[in-house]
Amino acid sequence: MRRPSRVFTDTSDFTAIDYGDIIAVDGRYFLVIAYTREGRFGVDEQIKPWVPRVENLATGETKIIKLVFHETFDITLGSFTIPCYRSPEKEARVLELVQGHPHFMQGETVPDEVGNPVRIIDIVNGSRLDKVIHRNGTTHHDYFTRQLPPILEQFLECLQAISFLHAHGFRHGDIRRDHIFVERETGLFKWIDFDYDFYLPEKPFALDLFELGNILIYLSARGNYYPRDIMNDPDMGPEVLETIVPGDVSLLSKNRIVNLKKLFPVIPNQLNNIFLHFSQGTEVFYETVDELHDDLKAVLPLLGTAQKT
């Protein structure tokens, strides 16, 4: 027998809220119909009980609601140990800042009856970028020369969007390849999920920058490459693996190869030099997103794509 729905005006204990329950905020009633999922720390598709998918009972619209959830963890970047933490308040401020911006998810924040910032998010109808690039089973050469150039043109706009955040004193905080969605109707790339932040006063935007580098490298290789992947690839194998030295791997993601020129000769040296800014062997780091943006924009003609003005 199905239990009756419960109405929650205080969302502090999100674990108590279940399918069929109702979240009541700002005079609106939202029926919980599902929960979002996300992979993290090597675990695929974990349910996020603090992020239910809901239906507005007055309008029938489907939304995503993000409830308050705090967690902390550390990330190592070279010699730095970076405390990272979830900040619903920061995400609320970012949502307000990016209202109407075409390259960010949209939403609003309203308090529940005890003041918790409940974020009501518009669903981006589309697919994750890291899924989109794998839809066509072409060779890497064809992907790199034909499909990647327009993808990188859009990625330039994603870089400008993050630069916009930084110019206003905000970090995205959780830049990952699955946090760019490709909107189905427009083809626009949109950043989602801004609730993480990190503390690194010496280099306040460094983690965002390195994660942007991770995405660029992933897009260019159409995947991540570790020593085992090179060894198991019939086009690479031991001969290529033997050329890899410690300076060829990522400073942020240990054992991930960033010197992609050794794996894919089609990659221009100028683009590979961008990748090497994120390697253990680098002595020169990007200080701003604009520097990365400008270097990538200068390289795009080498991939055979027309530039946007």
PDB file of C-alpha atoms in Angstrom:
ATOM      1  CA  MET A   1       0.000   0.000   0.000  1.00  0.00           C
ATOM      2  CA  ARG A   2       1.391   3.365  -1.027  1.00  0.00           C
ATOM      3  CA  ARG A   3       2.005   5.734   1.849  1.00  0.00           C
ATOM      4  CA  PRO A   4       0.596   9.278   1.660  1.00  0.00           C
ATOM      5  CA  SER A   5       2.880  12.089   0.562  1.00  0.00           C
ATOM      6  CA  ARG A   6       4.535  14.148   3.264  1.00  0.00           C
ATOM      7  CA  VAL A   7       5.038  17.892   2.918  1.00  0.00           C
ATOM      8  CA  PHE A   8       8.453  19.258   3.872  1.00  0.00           C
ATOM      9  CA  THR A   9       8.825  22.957   4.596  1.00  0.00           C
ATOM     10  CA  ASP A  10      12.128  22.372   6.418  1.00  0.00           C
ATOM     11  CA  THR A  11      14.593  20.589   4.124  1.00  0.00           C
ATOM     12  CA  SER A  12      17.461  20.335   6.626  1.00  0.00           C
ATOM     13  CA  ASP A  13      17.268  16.524   6.741  1.00  0.00           C
ATOM     14  CA  PHE A  14      17.210  15.770   3.026  1.00  0.00           C
ATOM     15  CA  THR A  15      17.636  12.044   3.749  1.00  0.00           C
ATOM     16  CA  ALA A  16      14.103  11.995   5.158  1.00  0.00           C
ATOM     17  CA  ILE A  17      12.611  13.208   1.865  1.00  0.00           C
ATOM     18  CA  ASP A  18      11.593  10.363  -0.457  1.00  0.00           C
ATOM     19  CA  TYR A  19       9.818   9.678  -3.733  1.00  0.00           C
ATOM     20  CA  GLY A  20       6.285  11.016  -3.652  1.00  0.00           C
ATOM     21  CA  ASP A  21       6.999  13.581  -0.956  1.00  0.00           C
ATOM     22  CA  ILE A  22       6.439  17.297  -1.505  1.00  0.00           C
ATOM     23  CA  ILE A  23       8.895  20.123  -0.944  1.00  0.00           C
ATOM     24  CA  ALA A  24       7.059  23.363  -0.154  1.00  0.00           C
ATOM     25  CA  VAL A  25       9.020  26.585  -0.610  1.00  0.00           C
ATOM     26  CA  ASP A  26       8.109  30.120  -1.641  1.00  0.00           C
ATOM     27  CA  GLY A  27       4.423  29.247  -1.848  1.00  0.00           C
ATOM     28  CA  ARG A  28       5.135  26.519  -4.412  1.00  0.00           C
ATOM     29  CA  TYR A  29       4.788  22.771  -4.099  1.00  0.00           C
ATOM     30  CA  PHE A  30       7.235  20.392  -5.751  1.00  0.00           C
ATOM     31  CA  LEU A  31       6.571  16.653  -5.966  1.00  0.00           C
ATOM     32  CA  VAL A  32       9.701  14.479  -5.789  1.00  0.00           C
ATOM     33  CA  ILE A  33       9.627  12.172  -8.829  1.00  0.00           C
ATOM     34  CA  ALA A  34      13.258  11.005  -9.116  1.00  0.00           C
ATOM     35  CA  TYR A  35      16.828  11.645  -8.027  1.00  0.00           C
ATOM     36  CA  THR A  36      19.775  12.759 -10.088  1.00  0.00           C
ATOM     37  CA  ARG A  37      22.898  10.633 -10.378  1.00  0.00           C
ATOM     38  CA  GLU A  38      26.549  11.423 -10.819  1.00  0.00           C
ATOM     39  CA  GLY A  39      29.843   9.562 -10.870  1.00  0.00           C
ATOM     40  CA  ARG A  40      32.616  10.699  -8.549  1.00  0.00           C
ATOM     41  CA  PHE A  41      35.865   9.359  -7.076  1.00  0.00           C
ATOM     42  CA  GLY A  42      35.783   6.367  -9.394  1.00  0.00           C
ATOM     43  CA  VAL A  43      32.237   5.332  -8.445  1.00  0.00           C
ATOM     44  CA  ASP A  44      29.798   5.490 -11.359  1.00  0.00           C
ATOM     45  CA  GLU A  45      26.309   6.916 -11.198  1.00  0.00           C
ATOM     46  CA  GLN A  46      25.809   7.465  -7.498  1.00  0.00           C
ATOM     47  CA  ILE A  47      22.375   8.699  -6.457  1.00  0.00           C
ATOM     48  CA  LYS A  48      22.435  12.261  -5.110  1.00  0.00           C
ATOM     49  CA  PRO A  49      19.640  12.300  -2.500  1.00  0.00           C
ATOM     50  CA  TRP A  50      20.083  16.041  -1.933  1.00  0.00           C
ATOM     51  CA  VAL A  51      19.312  16.727  -5.615  1.00  0.00           C
ATOM     52  CA  PRO A  52      15.800  15.450  -6.410  1.00  0.00           C
ATOM     53  CA  ARG A  53      14.046  15.872  -9.719  1.00  0.00           C
ATOM     54  CA  VAL A  54      10.655  17.400  -9.030  1.00  0.00           C
ATOM     55  CA  GLU A  55       7.396  18.434 -10.649  1.00  0.00           C
ATOM     56  CA  ASN A  56       5.807  21.793  -9.901  1.00  0.00           C
ATOM     57  CA  LEU A  57       2.278  20.771  -8.919  1.00  0.00           C
ATOM     58  CA  ALA A  58       0.803  24.057 -10.145  1.00  0.00           C
ATOM     59  CA  THR A  59       2.456  24.242 -13.570  1.00  0.00           C
ATOM     60  CA  GLY A  60       3.517  20.674 -14.324  1.00  0.00           C
ATOM     61  CA  GLU A  61       7.059  21.852 -15.051  1.00  0.00           C
ATOM     62  CA  THR A  62       9.920  19.522 -14.210  1.00  0.00           C
ATOM     63  CA  LYS A  63      12.812  21.064 -12.289  1.00  0.00           C
ATOM     64  CA  ILE A  64      15.838  19.988 -10.319  1.00  0.00           C
ATOM     65  CA  ILE A  65      16.017  21.046  -6.681  1.00  0.00           C
ATOM     66  CA  LYS A  66      19.335  21.228  -4.857  1.00  0.00           C
ATOM     67  CA  LEU A  67      19.100  20.989  -1.084  1.00  0.00           C
ATOM     68  CA  VAL A  68      21.764  21.959   1.427  1.00  0.00           C
ATOM     69  CA  PHE A  69      24.500  19.350   1.761  1.00  0.00           C
ATOM     70  CA  HIS A  70      27.951  20.068   3.173  1.00  0.00           C
ATOM     71  CA  GLU A  71      31.052  17.970   2.570  1.00  0.00           C
ATOM     72  CA  THR A  72      34.794  18.575   2.471  1.00  0.00           C
ATOM     73  CA  PHE A  73      37.768  16.793   0.936  1.00  0.00           C
ATOM     74  CA  ASP A  74      41.334  17.575  -0.145  1.00  0.00           C
ATOM     75  CA  ILE A  75      42.932  17.601  -3.603  1.00  0.00           C
ATOM     76  CA  THR A  76      46.674  17.574  -4.218  1.00  0.00           C
ATOM     77  CA  LEU A  77      48.064  19.856  -6.914  1.00  0.00           C
ATOM     78  CA  GLY A  78      51.839  19.594  -7.065  1.00  0.00           C
ATOM     79  CA  SER A  79      53.100  20.721  -3.666  1.00  0.00           C
ATOM     80  CA  PHE A  80      49.713  22.165  -2.665  1.00  0.00           C
ATOM     81  CA  THR A  81      47.030  20.404  -0.648  1.00  0.00           C
ATOM     82  CA  ILE A  82      43.791  22.155  -1.511  1.00  0.00           C
ATOM     83  CA  PRO A  83      40.778  21.996   0.841  1.00  0.00           C
ATOM     84  CA  CYS A  84      37.593  21.680  -1.211  1.00  0.00           C
ATOM     85  CA  TYR A  85      34.104  22.090   0.172  1.00  0.00           C
ATOM     86  CA  ARG A  86      30.491  22.298  -0.901  1.00  0.00           C
ATOM     87  CA  SER A  87      28.918  25.749  -0.525  1.00  0.00           C
ATOM     88  CA  PRO A  88      25.211  26.096  -1.340  1.00  0.00           C
ATOM     89  CA  GLU A  89      25.433  29.800  -0.507  1.00  0.00           C
ATOM     90  CA  LYS A  90      28.149  30.340  -3.109  1.00  0.00           C
ATOM     91  CA  GLU A  91      26.126  28.511  -5.757  1.00  0.00           C
ATOM     92  CA  ALA A  92      23.145  30.714  -4.946  1.00  0.00           C
ATOM     93  CA  ARG A  93      25.241  33.822  -5.570  1.00  0.00           C
ATOM     94  CA  VAL A  94      26.595  32.418  -8.832  1.00  0.00           C
ATOM     95  CA  LEU A  95      23.087  31.585 -10.042  1.00  0.00           C
ATOM     96  CA  GLU A  96      22.115  35.189  -9.437  1.00  0.00           C
ATOM     97  CA  LEU A  97      25.215  36.446 -11.274  1.00  0.00           C
ATOM     98  CA  VAL A  98      24.716  34.305 -14.387  1.00  0.00           C
ATOM     99  CA  GLN A  99      21.016  34.989 -14.918  1.00  0.00           C
ATOM    100  CA  GLY A 100      20.497  35.081 -18.684  1.00  0.00           C
ATOM    101  CA  HIS A 101      24.042  33.972 -19.517  1.00  0.00           C
ATOM    102  CA  PRO A 102      23.853  31.465 -22.407  1.00  0.00           C
ATOM    103  CA  HIS A 103      26.669  29.230 -21.158  1.00  0.00           C
ATOM    104  CA  PHE A 104      25.478  28.545 -17.605  1.00  0.00           C
ATOM    105  CA  MET A 105      22.580  26.550 -16.216  1.00  0.00           C
ATOM    106  CA  GLN A 106      19.806  28.780 -14.961  1.00  0.00           C
ATOM    107  CA  GLY A 107      17.899  28.780 -11.709  1.00  0.00           C
ATOM    108  CA  GLU A 108      16.810  30.667  -8.636  1.00  0.00           C
ATOM    109  CA  THR A 109      17.317  30.343  -4.903  1.00  0.00           C
ATOM    110  CA  VAL A 110      14.554  30.560  -2.311  1.00  0.00           C
ATOM    111  CA  PRO A 111      14.750  29.899   1.447  1.00  0.00           C
ATOM    112  CA  ASP A 112      12.811  27.144   3.126  1.00  0.00           C
ATOM    113  CA  GLU A 113      11.053  27.917   6.398  1.00  0.00           C
ATOM    114  CA  VAL A 114      14.300  27.712   8.411  1.00  0.00           C
ATOM    115  CA  GLY A 115      16.415  29.637   5.919  1.00  0.00           C
ATOM    116  CA  ASN A 116      18.109  26.834   3.971  1.00  0.00           C
ATOM    117  CA  PRO A 117      18.962  28.073   0.449  1.00  0.00           C
ATOM    118  CA  VAL A 118      16.938  25.816  -1.844  1.00  0.00           C
ATOM    119  CA  ARG A 119      18.104  26.109  -5.435  1.00  0.00           C
ATOM    120  CA  ILE A 120      15.458  25.502  -8.096  1.00  0.00           C
ATOM    121  CA  ILE A 121      17.253  24.658 -11.332  1.00  0.00           C
ATOM    122  CA  ASP A 122      16.001  24.663 -14.916  1.00  0.00           C
ATOM    123  CA  ILE A 123      16.820  21.352 -16.580  1.00  0.00           C
ATOM    124  CA  VAL A 124      19.261  21.600 -19.486  1.00  0.00           C
ATOM    125  CA  ASN A 125      17.668  19.452 -22.165  1.00  0.00           C
ATOM    126  CA  GLY A 126      20.629  17.813 -23.807  1.00  0.00           C
ATOM    127  CA  SER A 127      23.563  15.496 -23.262  1.00  0.00           C
ATOM    128  CA  ARG A 128      26.879  15.581 -21.471  1.00  0.00           C
ATOM    129  CA  LEU A 129      29.701  16.743 -23.724  1.00  0.00           C
ATOM    130  CA  ASP A 130      31.843  13.728 -22.850  1.00  0.00           C
ATOM    131  CA  LYS A 131      29.040  11.486 -24.154  1.00  0.00           C
ATOM    132  CA  VAL A 132      28.469  13.526 -27.310  1.00  0.00           C
ATOM    133  CA  ILE A 133      32.049  13.183 -28.554  1.00  0.00           C
ATOM    134  CA  HIS A 134      31.818   9.375 -28.478  1.00  0.00           C
ATOM    135  CA  ARG A 135      28.656   9.082 -30.572  1.00  0.00           C
ATOM    136  CA  ASN A 136      30.434   8.589 -33.892  1.00  0.00           C
ATOM    137  CA  GLY A 137      32.781   5.631 -34.088  1.00  0.00           C
ATOM    138  CA  THR A 138      35.346   7.363 -36.265  1.00  0.00           C
ATOM    139  CA  THR A 139      39.098   7.024 -36.018  1.00  0.00           C
ATOM    140  CA  HIS A 140      40.901   9.483 -33.799  1.00  0.00           C
ATOM    141  CA  HIS A 141      42.441  11.120 -36.883  1.00  0.00           C
ATOM    142  CA  ASP A 142      39.018  11.793 -38.416  1.00  0.00           C
ATOM    143  CA  TYR A 143      37.644  12.948 -35.079  1.00  0.00           C
ATOM    144  CA  PHE A 144      40.567  15.286 -34.491  1.00  0.00           C
ATOM    145  CA  THR A 145      40.566  16.870 -37.944  1.00  0.00           C
ATOM    146  CA  ARG A 146      36.823  17.026 -38.634  1.00  0.00           C
ATOM    147  CA  GLN A 147      34.779  16.904 -35.436  1.00  0.00           C
ATOM    148  CA  LEU A 148      37.059  18.484 -32.858  1.00  0.00           C
ATOM    149  CA  PRO A 149      37.481  21.980 -34.412  1.00  0.00           C
ATOM    150  CA  PRO A 150      33.829  23.066 -33.941  1.00  0.00           C
ATOM    151  CA  ILE A 151      33.830  21.475 -30.491  1.00  0.00           C
ATOM    152  CA  LEU A 152      36.842  23.569 -29.500  1.00  0.00           C
ATOM    153  CA  GLU A 153      35.193  26.702 -30.881  1.00  0.00           C
ATOM    154  CA  GLN A 154      32.368  26.134 -28.413  1.00  0.00           C
ATOM    155  CA  PHE A 155      34.868  25.262 -25.697  1.00  0.00           C
ATOM    156  CA  LEU A 156      36.424  28.700 -26.213  1.00  0.00           C
ATOM    157  CA  GLU A 157      33.070  30.170 -25.216  1.00  0.00           C
ATOM    158  CA  CYS A 158      33.053  27.935 -22.143  1.00  0.00           C
ATOM    159  CA  LEU A 159      36.461  29.359 -21.242  1.00  0.00           C
ATOM    160  CA  GLN A 160      35.126  32.892 -21.602  1.00  0.00           C
ATOM    161  CA  ALA A 161      32.228  31.967 -19.323  1.00  0.00           C
ATOM    162  CA  ILE A 162      34.625  30.805 -16.592  1.00  0.00           C
ATOM    163  CA  SER A 163      36.672  33.968 -17.103  1.00  0.00           C
ATOM    164  CA  PHE A 164      33.445  35.894 -16.452  1.00  0.00           C
ATOM    165  CA  LEU A 165      33.057  34.098 -13.118  1.00  0.00           C
ATOM    166  CA  HIS A 166      36.661  34.767 -12.143  1.00  0.00           C
ATOM    167  CA  ALA A 167      36.336  38.457 -13.033  1.00  0.00           C
ATOM    168  CA  HIS A 168      33.515  38.651 -10.480  1.00  0.00           C
ATOM    169  CA  GLY A 169      35.505  36.863  -7.802  1.00  0.00           C
ATOM    170  CA  PHE A 170      33.864  33.448  -8.138  1.00  0.00           C
ATOM    171  CA  ARG A 171      35.268  30.037  -8.993  1.00  0.00           C
ATOM    172  CA  HIS A 172      33.268  27.289 -10.619  1.00  0.00           C
ATOM    173  CA  GLY A 173      34.884  24.883  -8.176  1.00  0.00           C
ATOM    174  CA  ASP A 174      33.862  21.613  -9.828  1.00  0.00           C
ATOM    175  CA  ILE A 175      35.003  21.837 -13.434  1.00  0.00           C
ATOM    176  CA  ARG A 176      34.686  18.401 -15.013  1.00  0.00           C
ATOM    177  CA  ARG A 177      33.966  17.067 -18.464  1.00  0.00           C
ATOM    178  CA  ASP A 178      30.521  15.848 -17.334  1.00  0.00           C
ATOM    179  CA  HIS A 179      29.660  19.340 -16.113  1.00  0.00           C
ATOM    180  CA  ILE A 180      29.368  20.708 -19.639  1.00  0.00           C
ATOM    181  CA  PHE A 181      26.031  19.888 -21.247  1.00  0.00           C
ATOM    182  CA  VAL A 182      25.254  20.324 -24.936  1.00  0.00           C
ATOM    183  CA  GLU A 183      21.771  21.789 -25.221  1.00  0.00           C
ATOM    184  CA  ARG A 184      19.762  19.771 -27.714  1.00  0.00           C
ATOM    185  CA  GLU A 185      17.798  22.611 -29.306  1.00  0.00           C
ATOM    186  CA  THR A 186      20.571  25.210 -29.635  1.00  0.00           C
ATOM    187  CA  GLY A 187      23.796  23.179 -29.559  1.00  0.00           C
ATOM    188  CA  LEU A 188      25.129  25.561 -26.912  1.00  0.00           C
ATOM    189  CA  PHE A 189      27.573  24.281 -24.307  1.00  0.00           C
ATOM    190  CA  LYS A 190      26.404  25.031 -20.766  1.00  0.00           C
ATOM    191  CA  TRP A 191      28.207  24.721 -17.442  1.00  0.00           C
ATOM    192  CA  ILE A 192      26.276  23.074 -14.621  1.00  0.00           C
ATOM    193  CA  ASP A 193      26.799  22.611 -10.858  1.00  0.00           C
ATOM    194  CA  PHE A 194      28.611  25.476  -9.125  1.00  0.00           C
ATOM    195  CA  ASP A 195      28.283  24.429  -5.483  1.00  0.00           C
ATOM    196  CA  TYR A 196      31.898  23.407  -4.855  1.00  0.00           C
ATOM    197  CA  ASP A 197      34.579  25.868  -3.871  1.00  0.00           C
ATOM    198  CA  PHE A 198      38.177  25.568  -2.743  1.00  0.00           C
ATOM    199  CA  TYR A 199      40.698  27.433  -0.618  1.00  0.00           C
ATOM    200  CA  LEU A 200      44.022  28.289  -2.234  1.00  0.00           C
ATOM    201  CA  PRO A 201      44.850  31.938  -1.530  1.00  0.00           C
ATOM    202  CA  GLU A 202      48.279  31.632  -3.184  1.00  0.00           C
ATOM    203  CA  LYS A 203      46.646  30.774  -6.536  1.00  0.00           C
ATOM    204  CA  PRO A 204      42.914  31.376  -6.133  1.00  0.00           C
ATOM    205  CA  PHE A 205      41.874  30.137  -9.590  1.00  0.00           C
ATOM    206  CA  ALA A 206      44.499  27.423 -10.116  1.00  0.00           C
ATOM    207  CA  LEU A 207      42.228  24.419  -9.613  1.00  0.00           C
ATOM    208  CA  ASP A 208      39.662  25.737 -12.094  1.00  0.00           C
ATOM    209  CA  LEU A 209      42.476  26.282 -14.596  1.00  0.00           C
ATOM    210  CA  PHE A 210      43.918  22.803 -14.222  1.00  0.00           C
ATOM    211  CA  GLU A 211      40.492  21.231 -14.542  1.00  0.00           C
ATOM    212  CA  LEU A 212      39.913  23.238 -17.724  1.00  0.00           C
ATOM    213  CA  GLY A 213      43.184  21.810 -18.988  1.00  0.00           C
ATOM    214  CA  ASN A 214      41.949  18.321 -18.126  1.00  0.00           C
ATOM    215  CA  ILE A 215      38.829  18.856 -20.228  1.00  0.00           C
ATOM    216  CA  LEU A 216      40.804  20.237 -23.176  1.00  0.00           C
ATOM    217  CA  ILE A 217      43.160  17.256 -23.086  1.00  0.00           C
ATOM    218  CA  TYR A 218      40.237  14.825 -22.829  1.00  0.00           C
ATOM    219  CA  LEU A 219      38.468  16.437 -25.774  1.00  0.00           C
ATOM    220  CA  SER A 220      41.615  16.387 -27.895  1.00  0.00           C
ATOM    221  CA  ALA A 221      42.394  12.721 -27.213  1.00  0.00           C
ATOM    222  CA  ARG A 222      38.716  11.702 -27.064  1.00  0.00           C
ATOM    223  CA  GLY A 223      39.458  10.091 -23.735  1.00  0.00           C
ATOM    224  CA  ASN A 224      42.000   9.847 -20.946  1.00  0.00           C
ATOM    225  CA  TYR A 225      45.166   7.879 -21.546  1.00  0.00           C
ATOM    226  CA  TYR A 226      47.091   6.108 -18.825  1.00  0.00           C
ATOM    227  CA  PRO A 227      50.080   3.771 -19.266  1.00  0.00           C
ATOM    228  CA  ARG A 228      47.798   0.717 -19.332  1.00  0.00           C
ATOM    229  CA  ASP A 229      45.725   2.261 -22.141  1.00  0.00           C
ATOM    230  CA  ILE A 230      48.838   2.884 -24.213  1.00  0.00           C
ATOM    231  CA  MET A 231      50.045  -0.655 -23.589  1.00  0.00           C
ATOM    232  CA  ASN A 232      46.695  -2.142 -24.643  1.00  0.00           C
ATOM    233  CA  ASP A 233      46.257   0.009 -27.757  1.00  0.00           C
ATOM    234  CA  PRO A 234      47.405  -1.892 -30.866  1.00  0.00           C
ATOM    235  CA  ASP A 235      48.399   1.386 -32.528  1.00  0.00           C
ATOM    236  CA  MET A 236      50.675   2.288 -29.607  1.00  0.00           C
ATOM    237  CA  GLY A 237      51.815  -0.533 -27.340  1.00  0.00           C
ATOM    238  CA  PRO A 238      55.232  -0.902 -25.674  1.00  0.00           C
ATOM    239  CA  GLU A 239      57.022   1.106 -28.346  1.00  0.00           C
ATOM    240  CA  VAL A 240      55.083   4.271 -27.486  1.00  0.00           C
ATOM    241  CA  LEU A 241      54.917   3.545 -23.763  1.00  0.00           C
ATOM    242  CA  GLU A 242      58.713   3.420 -23.574  1.00  0.00           C
ATOM    243  CA  THR A 243      58.879   7.049 -24.749  1.00  0.00           C
ATOM    244  CA  ILE A 244      56.785   8.316 -21.817  1.00  0.00           C
ATOM    245  CA  VAL A 245      58.784  10.091 -19.110  1.00  0.00           C
ATOM    246  CA  PRO A 246      57.620  11.562 -15.761  1.00  0.00           C
ATOM    247  CA  GLY A 247      57.324  15.036 -17.274  1.00  0.00           C
ATOM    248  CA  ASP A 248      54.698  13.769 -19.735  1.00  0.00           C
ATOM    249  CA  VAL A 249      52.045  13.087 -17.089  1.00  0.00           C
ATOM    250  CA  SER A 250      49.514  15.371 -15.439  1.00  0.00           C
ATOM    251  CA  LEU A 251      50.364  17.422 -12.389  1.00  0.00           C
ATOM    252  CA  LEU A 252      46.792  17.087 -11.131  1.00  0.00           C
ATOM    253  CA  SER A 253      45.770  13.598 -12.266  1.00  0.00           C
ATOM    254  CA  LYS A 254      48.688  11.296 -11.585  1.00  0.00           C
ATOM    255  CA  ASN A 255      49.656   8.863 -14.388  1.00  0.00           C
ATOM    256  CA  ARG A 256      47.348  10.546 -16.921  1.00  0.00           C
ATOM    257  CA  ILE A 257      49.335  11.328 -20.067  1.00  0.00           C
ATOM    258  CA  VAL A 258      49.154  14.960 -21.184  1.00  0.00           C
ATOM    259  CA  ASN A 259      51.959  14.916 -23.762  1.00  0.00           C
ATOM    260  CA  LEU A 260      49.510  13.734 -26.399  1.00  0.00           C
ATOM    261  CA  LYS A 261      51.880  14.384 -29.292  1.00  0.00           C
ATOM    262  CA  LYS A 262      53.642  11.150 -28.348  1.00  0.00           C
ATOM    263  CA  LEU A 263      50.357   9.273 -28.725  1.00  0.00           C
ATOM    264  CA  PHE A 264      48.817  11.094 -31.673  1.00  0.00           C
ATOM    265  CA  PRO A 265      51.314  12.602 -34.152  1.00  0.00           C
ATOM    266  CA  VAL A 266      48.476  14.501 -35.867  1.00  0.00           C
ATOM    267  CA  ILE A 267      48.375  16.928 -32.924  1.00  0.00           C
ATOM    268  CA  PRO A 268      50.180  20.201 -33.786  1.00  0.00           C
ATOM    269  CA  ASN A 269      53.123  21.147 -31.593  1.00  0.00           C
ATOM    270  CA  GLN A 270      51.432  24.427 -30.692  1.00  0.00           C
ATOM    271  CA  LEU A 271      48.402  22.617 -29.265  1.00  0.00           C
ATOM    272  CA  ASN A 272      50.576  20.073 -27.494  1.00  0.00           C
ATOM    273  CA  ASN A 273      52.496  22.935 -25.874  1.00  0.00           C
ATOM    274  CA  ILE A 274      49.216  24.042 -24.295  1.00  0.00           C
ATOM    275  CA  PHE A 275      48.758  20.562 -22.845  1.00  0.00           C
ATOM    276  CA  LEU A 276      52.264  20.615 -21.400  1.00  0.00           C
ATOM    277  CA  HIS A 277      51.349  23.601 -19.213  1.00  0.00           C
ATOM    278  CA  PHE A 278      49.426  21.038 -17.132  1.00  0.00           C
ATOM    279  CA  SER A 279      52.218  18.455 -16.916  1.00  0.00           C
ATOM    280  CA  GLN A 280      54.614  17.533 -14.139  1.00  0.00           C
ATOM    281  CA  GLY A 281      57.426  18.744 -16.369  1.00  0.00           C
ATOM    282  CA  THR A 282      56.162  22.297 -16.808  1.00  0.00           C
ATOM    283  CA  GLU A 283      57.928  25.358 -15.476  1.00  0.00           C
ATOM    284  CA  VAL A 284      55.324  27.768 -16.880  1.00  0.00           C
ATOM    285  CA  PHE A 285      51.732  27.803 -15.636  1.00  0.00           C
ATOM    286  CA  TYR A 286      48.654  29.603 -16.866  1.00  0.00           C
ATOM    287  CA  GLU A 287      47.725  32.341 -14.422  1.00  0.00           C
ATOM    288  CA  THR A 288      44.383  33.253 -15.996  1.00  0.00           C
ATOM    289  CA  VAL A 289      41.715  31.616 -18.124  1.00  0.00           C
ATOM    290  CA  ASP A 290      42.193  34.379 -20.680  1.00  0.00           C
ATOM    291  CA  GLU A 291      45.762  33.204 -21.297  1.00  0.00           C
ATOM    292  CA  LEU A 292      44.543  29.675 -21.972  1.00  0.00           C
ATOM    293  CA  HIS A 293      41.716  30.994 -24.144  1.00  0.00           C
ATOM    294  CA  ASP A 294      44.014  33.127 -26.278  1.00  0.00           C
ATOM    295  CA  ASP A 295      46.546  30.340 -26.808  1.00  0.00           C
ATOM    296  CA  LEU A 296      43.824  27.896 -27.823  1.00  0.00           C
ATOM    297  CA  LYS A 297      42.179  30.408 -30.142  1.00  0.00           C
ATOM    298  CA  ALA A 298      45.512  30.987 -31.888  1.00  0.00           C
ATOM    299  CA  VAL A 299      45.927  27.240 -32.456  1.00  0.00           C
ATOM    300  CA  LEU A 300      42.501  26.524 -33.935  1.00  0.00           C
ATOM    301  CA  PRO A 301      43.384  27.509 -37.533  1.00  0.00           C
ATOM    302  CA  LEU A 302      45.946  24.712 -37.491  1.00  0.00           C
ATOM    303  CA  LEU A 303      43.071  22.281 -37.015  1.00  0.00           C
ATOM    304  CA  GLY A 304      41.431  23.567 -40.175  1.00  0.00           C
ATOM    305  CA  THR A 305      38.593  25.533 -38.613  1.00  0.00           C
ATOM    306  CA  ALA A 306      37.433  29.065 -39.333  1.00  0.00           C
ATOM    307  CA  GLN A 307      37.747  31.476 -36.447  1.00  0.00           C
ATOM    308  CA  LYS A 308      34.955  33.401 -34.871  1.00  0.00           C
ATOM    309  CA  THR A 309      35.506  37.083 -34.568  1.00  0.00           C
TER     310      THR A 309
END
